[in-house]
Coordinates of C-alpha atoms in Angstrom, one line a residue:
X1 CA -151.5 -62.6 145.2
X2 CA -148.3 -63.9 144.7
X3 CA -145.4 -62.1 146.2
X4 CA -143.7 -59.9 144.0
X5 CA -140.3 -58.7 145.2
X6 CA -137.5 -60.6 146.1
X7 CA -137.3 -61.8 149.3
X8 CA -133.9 -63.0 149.0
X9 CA -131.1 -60.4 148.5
X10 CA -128.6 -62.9 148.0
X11 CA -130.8 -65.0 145.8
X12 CA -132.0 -61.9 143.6
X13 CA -128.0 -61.1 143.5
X14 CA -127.7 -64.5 142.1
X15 CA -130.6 -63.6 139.6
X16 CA -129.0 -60.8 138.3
X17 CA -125.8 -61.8 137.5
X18 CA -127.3 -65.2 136.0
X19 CA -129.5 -63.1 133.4
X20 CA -126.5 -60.3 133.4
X21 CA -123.7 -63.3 131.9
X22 CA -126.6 -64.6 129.8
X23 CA -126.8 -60.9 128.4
X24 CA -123.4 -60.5 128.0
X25 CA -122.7 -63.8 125.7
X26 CA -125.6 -62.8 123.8
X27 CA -123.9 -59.5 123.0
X28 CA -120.8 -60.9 122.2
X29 CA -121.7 -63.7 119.8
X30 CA -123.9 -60.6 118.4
X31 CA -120.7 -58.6 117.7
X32 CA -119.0 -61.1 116.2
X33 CA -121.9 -61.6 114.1
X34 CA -123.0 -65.0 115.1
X35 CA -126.1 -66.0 113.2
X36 CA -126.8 -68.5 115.4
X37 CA -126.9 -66.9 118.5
X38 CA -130.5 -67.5 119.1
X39 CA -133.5 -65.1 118.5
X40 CA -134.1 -63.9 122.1
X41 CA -135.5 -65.4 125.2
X42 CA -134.4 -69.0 126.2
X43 CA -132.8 -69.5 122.4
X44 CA -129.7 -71.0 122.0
X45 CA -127.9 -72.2 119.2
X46 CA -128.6 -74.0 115.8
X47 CA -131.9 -76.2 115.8
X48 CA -132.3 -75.4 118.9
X49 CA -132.5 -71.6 118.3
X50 CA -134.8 -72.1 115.6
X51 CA -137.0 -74.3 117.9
X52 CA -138.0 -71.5 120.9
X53 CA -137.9 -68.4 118.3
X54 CA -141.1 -69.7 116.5
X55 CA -143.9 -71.6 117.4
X56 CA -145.8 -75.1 115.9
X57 CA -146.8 -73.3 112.7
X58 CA -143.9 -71.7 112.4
X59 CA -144.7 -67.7 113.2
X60 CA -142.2 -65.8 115.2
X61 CA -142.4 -65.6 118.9
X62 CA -139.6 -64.0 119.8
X63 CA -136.8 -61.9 118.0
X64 CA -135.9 -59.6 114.9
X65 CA -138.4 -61.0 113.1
X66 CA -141.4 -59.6 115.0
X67 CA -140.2 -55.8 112.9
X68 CA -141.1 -56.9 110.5
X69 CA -144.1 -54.2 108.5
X70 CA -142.8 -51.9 111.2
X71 CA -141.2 -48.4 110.5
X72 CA -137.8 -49.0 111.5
X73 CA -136.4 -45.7 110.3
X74 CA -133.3 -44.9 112.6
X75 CA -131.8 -48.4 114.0
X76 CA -129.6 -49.7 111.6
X77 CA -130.4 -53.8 110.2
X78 CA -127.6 -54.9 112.2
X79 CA -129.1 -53.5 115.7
X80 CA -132.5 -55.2 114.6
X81 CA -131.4 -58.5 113.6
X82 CA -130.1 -58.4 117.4
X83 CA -133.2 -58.0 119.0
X84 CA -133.7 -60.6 121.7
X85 CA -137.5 -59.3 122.6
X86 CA -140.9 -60.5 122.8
X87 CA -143.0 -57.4 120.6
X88 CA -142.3 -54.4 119.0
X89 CA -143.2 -51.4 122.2
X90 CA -142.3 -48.5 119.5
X91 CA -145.1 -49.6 117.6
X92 CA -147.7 -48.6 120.2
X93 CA -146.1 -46.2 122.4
X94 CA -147.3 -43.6 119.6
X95 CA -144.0 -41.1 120.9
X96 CA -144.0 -37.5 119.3
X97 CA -141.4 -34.8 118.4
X98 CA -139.7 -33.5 121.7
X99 CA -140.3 -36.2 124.1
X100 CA -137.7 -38.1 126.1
X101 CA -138.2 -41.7 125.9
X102 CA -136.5 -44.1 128.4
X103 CA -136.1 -48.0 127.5
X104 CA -135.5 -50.3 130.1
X105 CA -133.1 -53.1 129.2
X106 CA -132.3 -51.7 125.9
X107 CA -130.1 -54.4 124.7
X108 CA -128.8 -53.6 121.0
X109 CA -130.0 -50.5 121.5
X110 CA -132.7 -50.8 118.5
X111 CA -136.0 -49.6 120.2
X112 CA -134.3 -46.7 121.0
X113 CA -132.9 -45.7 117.9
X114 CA -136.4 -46.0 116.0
X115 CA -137.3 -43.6 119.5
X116 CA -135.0 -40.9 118.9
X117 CA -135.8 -40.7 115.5
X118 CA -139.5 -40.7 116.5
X119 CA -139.0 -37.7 118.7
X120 CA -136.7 -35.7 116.6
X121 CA -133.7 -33.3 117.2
X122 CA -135.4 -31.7 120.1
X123 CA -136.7 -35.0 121.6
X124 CA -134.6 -37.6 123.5
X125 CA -134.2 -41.1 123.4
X126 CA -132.4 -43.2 126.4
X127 CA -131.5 -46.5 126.6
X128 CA -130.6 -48.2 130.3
X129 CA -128.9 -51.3 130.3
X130 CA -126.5 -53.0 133.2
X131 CA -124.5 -55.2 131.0
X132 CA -121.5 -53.5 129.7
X133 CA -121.3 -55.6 126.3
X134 CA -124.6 -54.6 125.5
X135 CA -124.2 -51.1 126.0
X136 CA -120.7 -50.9 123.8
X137 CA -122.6 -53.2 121.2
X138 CA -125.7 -50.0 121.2
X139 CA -123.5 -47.1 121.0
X140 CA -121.7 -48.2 118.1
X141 CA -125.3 -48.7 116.4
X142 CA -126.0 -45.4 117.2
X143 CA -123.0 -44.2 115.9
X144 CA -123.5 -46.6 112.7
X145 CA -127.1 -44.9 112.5
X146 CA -125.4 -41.5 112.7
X147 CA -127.7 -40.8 115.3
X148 CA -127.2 -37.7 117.9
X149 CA -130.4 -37.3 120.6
X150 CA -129.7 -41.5 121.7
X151 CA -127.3 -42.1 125.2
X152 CA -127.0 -45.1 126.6
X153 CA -126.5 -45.2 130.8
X154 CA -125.6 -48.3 133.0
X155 CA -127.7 -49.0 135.6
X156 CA -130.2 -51.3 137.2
X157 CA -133.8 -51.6 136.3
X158 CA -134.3 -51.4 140.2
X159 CA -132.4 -48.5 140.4
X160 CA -132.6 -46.1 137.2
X161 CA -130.1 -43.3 137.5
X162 CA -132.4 -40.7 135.9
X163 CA -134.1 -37.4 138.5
X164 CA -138.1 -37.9 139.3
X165 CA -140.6 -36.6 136.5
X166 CA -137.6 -36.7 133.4
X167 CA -139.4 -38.9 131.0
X168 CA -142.1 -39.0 128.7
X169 CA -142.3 -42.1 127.8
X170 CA -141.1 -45.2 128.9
X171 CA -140.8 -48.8 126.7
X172 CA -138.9 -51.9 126.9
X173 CA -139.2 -55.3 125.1
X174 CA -139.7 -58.2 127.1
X175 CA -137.2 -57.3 130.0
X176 CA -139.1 -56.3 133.0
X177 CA -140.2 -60.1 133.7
X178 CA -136.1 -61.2 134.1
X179 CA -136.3 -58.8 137.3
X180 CA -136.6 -60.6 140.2
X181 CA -138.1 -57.4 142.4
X182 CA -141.3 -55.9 139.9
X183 CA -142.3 -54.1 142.5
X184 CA -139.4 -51.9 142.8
X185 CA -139.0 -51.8 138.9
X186 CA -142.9 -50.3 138.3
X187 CA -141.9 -48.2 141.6
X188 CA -138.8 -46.6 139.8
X189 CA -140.8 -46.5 136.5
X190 CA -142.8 -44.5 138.0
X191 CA -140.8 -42.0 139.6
X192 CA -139.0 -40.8 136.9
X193 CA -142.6 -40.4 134.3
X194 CA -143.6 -37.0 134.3
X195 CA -147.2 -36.1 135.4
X196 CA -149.0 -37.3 132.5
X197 CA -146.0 -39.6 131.6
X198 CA -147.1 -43.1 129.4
X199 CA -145.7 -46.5 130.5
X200 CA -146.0 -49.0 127.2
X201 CA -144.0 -51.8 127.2
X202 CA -143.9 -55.6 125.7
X203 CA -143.3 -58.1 128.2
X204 CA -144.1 -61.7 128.9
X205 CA -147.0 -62.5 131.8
X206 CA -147.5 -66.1 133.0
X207 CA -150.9 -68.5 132.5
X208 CA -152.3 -68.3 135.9
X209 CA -151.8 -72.4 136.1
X210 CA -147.7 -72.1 135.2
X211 CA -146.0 -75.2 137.0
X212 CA -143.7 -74.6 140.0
X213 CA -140.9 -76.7 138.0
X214 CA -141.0 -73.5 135.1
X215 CA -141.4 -71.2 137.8
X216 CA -138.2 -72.4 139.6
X217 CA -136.2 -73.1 136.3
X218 CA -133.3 -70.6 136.4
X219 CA -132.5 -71.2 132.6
X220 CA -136.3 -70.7 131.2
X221 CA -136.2 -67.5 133.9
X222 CA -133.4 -66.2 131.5
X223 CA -135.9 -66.8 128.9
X224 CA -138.7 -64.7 130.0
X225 CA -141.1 -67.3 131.0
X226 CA -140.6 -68.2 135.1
X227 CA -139.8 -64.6 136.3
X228 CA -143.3 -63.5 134.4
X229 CA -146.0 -62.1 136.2
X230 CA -149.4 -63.3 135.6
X231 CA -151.9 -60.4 134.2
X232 CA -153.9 -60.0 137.9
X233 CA -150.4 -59.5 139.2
X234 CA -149.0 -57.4 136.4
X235 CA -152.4 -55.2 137.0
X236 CA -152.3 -55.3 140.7
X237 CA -148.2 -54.1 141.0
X238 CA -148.9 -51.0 138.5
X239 CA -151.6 -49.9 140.3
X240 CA -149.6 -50.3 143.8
X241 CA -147.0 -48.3 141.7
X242 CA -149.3 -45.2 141.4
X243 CA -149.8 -45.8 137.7
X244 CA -153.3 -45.8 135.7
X245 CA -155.6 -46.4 133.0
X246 CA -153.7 -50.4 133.0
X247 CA -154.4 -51.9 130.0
X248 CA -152.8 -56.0 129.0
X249 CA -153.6 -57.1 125.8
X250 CA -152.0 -60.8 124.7
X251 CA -150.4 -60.6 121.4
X252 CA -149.0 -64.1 120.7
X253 CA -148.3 -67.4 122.4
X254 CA -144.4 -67.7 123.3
X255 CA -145.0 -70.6 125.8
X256 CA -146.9 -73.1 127.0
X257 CA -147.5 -71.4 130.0
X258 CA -146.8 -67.8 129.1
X259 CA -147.9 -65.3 126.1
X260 CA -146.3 -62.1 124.8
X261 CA -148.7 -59.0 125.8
X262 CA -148.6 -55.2 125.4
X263 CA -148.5 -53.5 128.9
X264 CA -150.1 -49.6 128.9
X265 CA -150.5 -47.5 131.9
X266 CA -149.4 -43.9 132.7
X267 CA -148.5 -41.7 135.8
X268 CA -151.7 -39.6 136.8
X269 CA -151.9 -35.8 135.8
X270 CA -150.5 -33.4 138.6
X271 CA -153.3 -31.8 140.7
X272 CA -154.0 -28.5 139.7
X273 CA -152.0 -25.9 142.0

């Protein structure tokens, strides 16, 4: 199997701030509300935007328009419309009232709204981003939305600031692949699930034949298709994580050498005492 983590801490540095300044722009031309600031992963501007957010025939692959026939209730239009992902992970992480959901690179700050709404006024809904543009650009949805159980932390994917066993749920929408070190992101992921807790997140994974050129391509990595994991690595890093029950399913082509997929798995139940 392919190696996983970054070997490079210098490189993966590199990475980070790369995808981190990509972020940031995004955010920006988002608050100013630039239409053509591109639908998501790889997207530019103009023509070009309107190029890599559909495919041939002309159905979304990426973006705002993926919500749509999905209960939205909670995130205001203007947090959808800047959705930069992949899928839609609060339409099958099936959350219930009183449950602390955690979304990893939560952007606009969207998926987490619809969450805390989900979960109600005893639930929680958390959204950890490390660019600070994005995170300014989510609270003030929140506090367009009027909503009161969000938060929004900064912090690395590598690193979540959050205790062991806190969450119920974890999502995220097509974020997990711009990592350079998985391993370390499924490792964290699942620390902080609860015994019991549910991993179910959309996310990009890699044709087993992708091209060393797409692989080493820094811009298409910002674009969710070289830092993908294919699905025999995707499997084999949540089970080396301690998580179960895996489950990939492909939902649409994004790529010539990538598709967008639903990732499910959850931290095993606590022995009994």
């Amino acid at each position: 199997m392919a190696e996983l983590s970054g070997a490079n801490p210098v490189a993966d540095h590199e990475l980070r701030e790369h995808v981190r300044a990509r972020y940031s722009d995004a955010a920006l031309r988002m608050a100013d509300r630039d239409a053509t600031a591109g639908c998501g992963c790889g997207c530019e501007t103009g023509d070009a935007a309107d190029a890599c957010c559909a495919d041939a025939p002309g159905a979304a692959v990426f973006g705002a328009e993926l919500y749509g026939g999905h209960d939205i209730g909670g995130a205001p239009e203007t947090a959808v419309a800047a959705s930069l992902g992949c899928g839609v992970p609060t339409a099958v992480a099936d959350l219930h009232e009183g449950e602390t959901v955690l979304d990893l690179g939560s952007g606009a700050g969207a998926d987490v709204l619809i969450s805390a709404r989900r979960v109600g006024p005893t639930g929680r809904a958390i959204g950890l981003d490390m660019t600070d543009e994005m995170l300014a650009l989510a609270r003030a949805n929140a506090a367009q939305a009027g909503i009161e159980n969000a938060e929004f932390v900064k912090g690395y994917l590598e690193q979540i600031p959050l205790p062991d066993a806190s969450v119920d749920v974890i999502i995220s929408n097509c974020v997990i692949n711009l990592a350079a070190d998985k391993t370390r992101v499924l490792a964290e992921a699942a620390r902080v699930l609860t015994p019991g807790g549910r991993f179910a997140v959309s996310d990009v994974i890699a044709d087993p034949d992708m091209d060393d050129a797409t692989r080493a391509d820094m811009q298409q990595w910002t674009g969710c298709v070289a830092g993908a994991l294919t699905r025999a690595e995707y499997e084999s890093a949540l089970a080396a994580a301690g998580l179960v029950d895996v489950d990939i399913r492909q939902t649409h082509r994004v790529h010539e050498h990538a598709a967008s997929a639903i990732v499910r798995a959850r931290r095993p139940q606590a022995p009994p005492a």
